[in-house]
CSV table of C-alpha atoms in Angstrom, one decimal:
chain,number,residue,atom,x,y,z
A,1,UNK,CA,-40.9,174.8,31.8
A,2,UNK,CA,-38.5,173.2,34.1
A,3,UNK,CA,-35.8,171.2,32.3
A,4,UNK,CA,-32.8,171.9,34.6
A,5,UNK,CA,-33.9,169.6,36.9
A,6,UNK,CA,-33.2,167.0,34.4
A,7,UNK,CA,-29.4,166.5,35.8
A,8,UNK,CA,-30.0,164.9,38.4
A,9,UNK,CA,-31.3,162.1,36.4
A,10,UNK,CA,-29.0,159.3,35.0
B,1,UNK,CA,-37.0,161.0,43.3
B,2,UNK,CA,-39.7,158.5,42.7
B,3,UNK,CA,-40.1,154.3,42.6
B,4,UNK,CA,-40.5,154.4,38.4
B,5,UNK,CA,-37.1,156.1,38.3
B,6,UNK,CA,-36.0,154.1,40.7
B,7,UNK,CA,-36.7,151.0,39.4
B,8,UNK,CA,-34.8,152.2,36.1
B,9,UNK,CA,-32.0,152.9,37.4
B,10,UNK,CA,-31.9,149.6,38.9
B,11,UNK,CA,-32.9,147.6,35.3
B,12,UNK,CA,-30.0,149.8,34.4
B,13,UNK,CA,-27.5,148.5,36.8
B,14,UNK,CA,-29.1,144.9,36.5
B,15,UNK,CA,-28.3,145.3,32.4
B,16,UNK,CA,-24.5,146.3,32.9
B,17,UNK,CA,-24.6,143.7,35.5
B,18,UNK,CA,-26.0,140.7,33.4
B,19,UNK,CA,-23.9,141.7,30.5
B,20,UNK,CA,-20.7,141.9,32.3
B,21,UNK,CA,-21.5,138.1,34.5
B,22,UNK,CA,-22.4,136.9,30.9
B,23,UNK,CA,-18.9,137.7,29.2
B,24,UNK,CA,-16.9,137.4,32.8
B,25,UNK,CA,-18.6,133.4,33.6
B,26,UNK,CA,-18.5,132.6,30.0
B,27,UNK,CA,-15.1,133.9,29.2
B,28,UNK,CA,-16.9,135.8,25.8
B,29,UNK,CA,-18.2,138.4,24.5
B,30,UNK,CA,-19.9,136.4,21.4
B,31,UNK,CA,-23.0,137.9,19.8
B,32,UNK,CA,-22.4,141.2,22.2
B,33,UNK,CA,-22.0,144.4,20.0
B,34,UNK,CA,-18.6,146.5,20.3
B,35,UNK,CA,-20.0,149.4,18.3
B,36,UNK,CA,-23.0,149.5,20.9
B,37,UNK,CA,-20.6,149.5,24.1
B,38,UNK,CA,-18.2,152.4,22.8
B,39,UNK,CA,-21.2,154.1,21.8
B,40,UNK,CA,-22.5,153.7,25.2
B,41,UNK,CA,-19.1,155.0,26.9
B,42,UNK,CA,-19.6,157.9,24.4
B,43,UNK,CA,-22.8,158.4,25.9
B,44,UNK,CA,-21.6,158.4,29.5
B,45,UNK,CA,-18.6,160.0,29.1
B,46,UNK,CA,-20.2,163.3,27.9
B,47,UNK,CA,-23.0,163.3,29.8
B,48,UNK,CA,-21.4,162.7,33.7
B,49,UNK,CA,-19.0,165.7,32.3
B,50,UNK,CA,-21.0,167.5,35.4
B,51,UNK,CA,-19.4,165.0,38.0
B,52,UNK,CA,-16.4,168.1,37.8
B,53,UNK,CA,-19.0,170.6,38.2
B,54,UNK,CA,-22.1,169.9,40.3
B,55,UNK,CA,-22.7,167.4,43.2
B,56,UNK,CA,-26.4,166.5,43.6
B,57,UNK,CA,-26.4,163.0,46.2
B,58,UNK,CA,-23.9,160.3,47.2
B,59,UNK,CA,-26.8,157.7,44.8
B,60,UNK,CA,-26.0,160.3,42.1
B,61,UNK,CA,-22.5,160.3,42.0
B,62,UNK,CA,-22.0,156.7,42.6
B,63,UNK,CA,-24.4,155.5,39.5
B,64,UNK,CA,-22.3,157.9,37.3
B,65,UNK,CA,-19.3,156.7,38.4
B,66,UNK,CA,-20.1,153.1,37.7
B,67,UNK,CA,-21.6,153.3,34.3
B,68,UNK,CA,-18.5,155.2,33.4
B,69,UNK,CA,-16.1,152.6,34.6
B,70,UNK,CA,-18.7,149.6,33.8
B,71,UNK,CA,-18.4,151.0,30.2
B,72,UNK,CA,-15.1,151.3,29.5
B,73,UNK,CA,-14.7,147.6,31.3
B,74,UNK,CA,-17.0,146.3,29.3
B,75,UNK,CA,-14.8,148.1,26.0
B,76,UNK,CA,-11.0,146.6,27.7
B,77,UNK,CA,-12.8,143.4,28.2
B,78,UNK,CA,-14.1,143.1,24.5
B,79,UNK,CA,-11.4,144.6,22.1
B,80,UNK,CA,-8.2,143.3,24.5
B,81,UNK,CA,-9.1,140.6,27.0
B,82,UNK,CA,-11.5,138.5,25.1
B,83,UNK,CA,-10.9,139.8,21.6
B,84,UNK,CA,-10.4,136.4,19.8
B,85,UNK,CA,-14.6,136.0,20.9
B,86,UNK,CA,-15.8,139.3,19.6
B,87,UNK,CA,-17.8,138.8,16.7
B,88,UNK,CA,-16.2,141.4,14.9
B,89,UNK,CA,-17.8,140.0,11.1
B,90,UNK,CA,-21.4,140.9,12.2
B,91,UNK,CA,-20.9,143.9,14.4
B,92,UNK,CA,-20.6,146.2,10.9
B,93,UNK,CA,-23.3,148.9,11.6
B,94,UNK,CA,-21.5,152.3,10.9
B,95,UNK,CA,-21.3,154.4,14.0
B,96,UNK,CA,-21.0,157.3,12.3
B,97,UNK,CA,-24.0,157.2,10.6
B,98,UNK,CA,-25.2,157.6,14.2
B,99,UNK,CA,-22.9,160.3,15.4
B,100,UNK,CA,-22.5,162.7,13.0
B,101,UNK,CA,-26.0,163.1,12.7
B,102,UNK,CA,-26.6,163.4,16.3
B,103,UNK,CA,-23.9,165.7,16.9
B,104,UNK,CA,-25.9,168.2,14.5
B,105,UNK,CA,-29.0,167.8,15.9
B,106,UNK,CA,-27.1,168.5,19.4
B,107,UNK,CA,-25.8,171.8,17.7
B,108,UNK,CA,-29.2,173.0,16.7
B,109,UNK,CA,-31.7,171.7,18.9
B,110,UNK,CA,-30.5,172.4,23.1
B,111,UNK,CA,-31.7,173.8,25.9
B,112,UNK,CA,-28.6,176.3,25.6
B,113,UNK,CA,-26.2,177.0,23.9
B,114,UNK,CA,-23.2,175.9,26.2
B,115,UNK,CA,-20.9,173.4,25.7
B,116,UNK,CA,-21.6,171.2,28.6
B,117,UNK,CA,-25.4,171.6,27.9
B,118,UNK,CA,-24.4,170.8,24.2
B,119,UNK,CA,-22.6,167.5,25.2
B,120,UNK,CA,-25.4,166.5,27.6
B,121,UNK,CA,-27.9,166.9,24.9
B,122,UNK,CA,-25.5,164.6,22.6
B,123,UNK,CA,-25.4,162.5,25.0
B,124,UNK,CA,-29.1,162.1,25.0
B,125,UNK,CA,-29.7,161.9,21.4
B,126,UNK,CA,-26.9,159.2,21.1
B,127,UNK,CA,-28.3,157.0,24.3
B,128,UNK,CA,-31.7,156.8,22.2
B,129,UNK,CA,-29.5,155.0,18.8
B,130,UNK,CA,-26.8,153.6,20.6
B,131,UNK,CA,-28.7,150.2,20.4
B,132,UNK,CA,-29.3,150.1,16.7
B,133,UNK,CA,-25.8,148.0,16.6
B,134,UNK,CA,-26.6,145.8,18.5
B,135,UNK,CA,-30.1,144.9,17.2
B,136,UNK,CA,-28.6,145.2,13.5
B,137,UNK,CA,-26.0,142.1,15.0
B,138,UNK,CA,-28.9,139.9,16.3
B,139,UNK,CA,-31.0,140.9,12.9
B,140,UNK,CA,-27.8,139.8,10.7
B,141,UNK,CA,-26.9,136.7,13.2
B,142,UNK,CA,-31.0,136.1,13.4
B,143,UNK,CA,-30.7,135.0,16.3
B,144,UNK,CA,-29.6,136.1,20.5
B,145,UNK,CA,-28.7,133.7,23.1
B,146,UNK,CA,-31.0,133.8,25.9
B,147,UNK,CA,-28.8,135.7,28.4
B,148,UNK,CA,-28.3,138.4,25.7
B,149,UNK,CA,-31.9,138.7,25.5
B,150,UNK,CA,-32.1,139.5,29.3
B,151,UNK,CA,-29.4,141.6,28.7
B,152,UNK,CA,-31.5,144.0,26.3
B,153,UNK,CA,-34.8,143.5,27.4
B,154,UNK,CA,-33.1,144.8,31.5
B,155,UNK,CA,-32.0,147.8,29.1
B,156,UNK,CA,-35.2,148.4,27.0
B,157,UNK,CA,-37.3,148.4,30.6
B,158,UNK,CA,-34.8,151.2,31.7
B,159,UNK,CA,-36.2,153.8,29.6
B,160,UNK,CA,-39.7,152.4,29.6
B,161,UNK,CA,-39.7,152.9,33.4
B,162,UNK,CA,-38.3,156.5,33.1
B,163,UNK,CA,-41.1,157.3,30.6
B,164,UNK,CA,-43.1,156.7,33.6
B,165,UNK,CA,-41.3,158.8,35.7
B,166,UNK,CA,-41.2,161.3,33.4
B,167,UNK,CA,-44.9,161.4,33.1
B,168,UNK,CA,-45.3,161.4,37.4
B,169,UNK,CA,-42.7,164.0,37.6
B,170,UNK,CA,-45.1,166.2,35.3
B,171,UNK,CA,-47.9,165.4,37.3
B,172,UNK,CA,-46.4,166.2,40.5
B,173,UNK,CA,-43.4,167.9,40.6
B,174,UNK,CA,-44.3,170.4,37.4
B,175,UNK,CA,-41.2,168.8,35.8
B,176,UNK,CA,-40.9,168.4,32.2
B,177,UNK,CA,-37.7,168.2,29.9
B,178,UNK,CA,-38.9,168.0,26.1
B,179,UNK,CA,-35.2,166.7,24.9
B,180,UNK,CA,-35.3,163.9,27.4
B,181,UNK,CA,-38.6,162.5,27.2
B,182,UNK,CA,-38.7,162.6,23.2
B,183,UNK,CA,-35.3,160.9,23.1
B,184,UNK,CA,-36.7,159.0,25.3
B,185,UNK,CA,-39.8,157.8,23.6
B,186,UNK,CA,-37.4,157.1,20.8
B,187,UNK,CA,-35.3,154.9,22.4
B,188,UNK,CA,-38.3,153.0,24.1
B,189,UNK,CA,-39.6,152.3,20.3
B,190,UNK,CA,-36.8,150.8,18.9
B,191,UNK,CA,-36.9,147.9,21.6
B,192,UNK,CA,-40.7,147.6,20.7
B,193,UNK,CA,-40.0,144.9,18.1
B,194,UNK,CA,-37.7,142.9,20.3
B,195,UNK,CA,-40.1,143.1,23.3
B,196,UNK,CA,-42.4,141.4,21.4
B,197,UNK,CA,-40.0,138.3,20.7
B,198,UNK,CA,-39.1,138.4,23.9
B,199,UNK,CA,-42.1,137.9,25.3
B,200,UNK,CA,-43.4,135.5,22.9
B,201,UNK,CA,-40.3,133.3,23.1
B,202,UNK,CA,-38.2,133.6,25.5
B,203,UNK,CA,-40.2,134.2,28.5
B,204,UNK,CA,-41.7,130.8,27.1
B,205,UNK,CA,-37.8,129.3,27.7
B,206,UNK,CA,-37.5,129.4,24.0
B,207,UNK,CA,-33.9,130.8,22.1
B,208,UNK,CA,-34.5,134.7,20.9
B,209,UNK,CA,-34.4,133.0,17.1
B,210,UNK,CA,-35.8,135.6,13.6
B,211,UNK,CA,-37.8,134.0,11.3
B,212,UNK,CA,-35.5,133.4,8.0
């Protein structure tokens, strides 16, 4: 599960 | 990036936007909570903490930057420029109610253990509450004037749309953040009851208004 790429959200 | 997240971020910007035309053209802030903006600068403060650390796009930094700034405006214009409008009698949720519990939950329930993962995660519980002012003020008042309303209703879509984009980046990208979209679900809920009047009245050009 991926949840790093969650920063480049606002 | 996709057009649901897209299209959040912009009912985010058109939220700050509205809120800030409505105090800057009106020359108040009446009916607006304080408690919800400094919880909001909260929010942005510790989670763009990563502007010093990672750059992802120009869009990116520029959105961060402006919700930062937008936020603390929005604080300089309520408690110091147009004080003598702020509705200070009816803005008496306790923040702290909101973030000491919040803080906890950040503590025990991250990603990692790291401080800047730690403050992002706050940062995401707190977003999902920091409303709850603001709705308590309209409940008290029982009533929001209509540019209010278009305030919160451009801030409720915000999430709504990311829940969308949450659920398409799952699909597609194999993207999934548990924190984030839970949070998120949260915050989406709480606007359910004012959707409704929204819709009901105010789309129908009648004031936001609770029955007694």
């Amino acid at each position: 599960v991926d949840y790093t790429a969650s920063k480049d959200e606002l | 990036m996709n057009v649901f997240r897209l299209l959040g971020d912009m009912s985010h910007l058109l939220a700050i936007l509205i809120l800030l035309l409505k105090m800057w053209k009106t020359r108040s802030c009446a009916g607006i909570s304080g408690k919800t903006q400094i919880l909001f600068a909260l929010v942005f403060t510790t989670r763009y903490l990563d502007l010093f650390s990672s750059f992802i796009s120009i869009y990116n930094t520029t959105m961060k930057l402006f919700f930062i700034a937008s936020s603390y405006f929005t604080i300089f214009l309520m408690y110091s420029k147009f004080k003598a409008t702020y509705d200070s009698n009816h803005d008496s949720f306790r923040m702290e109610f909101l973030v000491v519990p919040v803080g906890g939950l950040a503590f025990l329930v991250n990603h990692e253990f790291l401080p800047l993962e730690i403050l992002w995660t706050f940062s995401i519980y707190l977003e999902s509450v920091a409303i709850l002012p603001q709705l308590f003020m309209v409940s008290k008042t029982g009533e929001a004037e209509t540019i209010t309303s278009h305030y919160l209703f451009a801030l409720g879509s915000y999430r709504l749309l990311y829940i969308f984009n949450w659920v398409y980046r799952y699909y597609f990208d194999g993207f999934f953040d548990l924190i984030a979209v839970v949070a998120g679900c949260v915050q989406t809920i709480l606007y359910c009851d004012f959707f409704y009047l929204y819709i009901t009245k105010v789309l129908k050009g009648k004031k936001l208004s609770l029955p007694a």
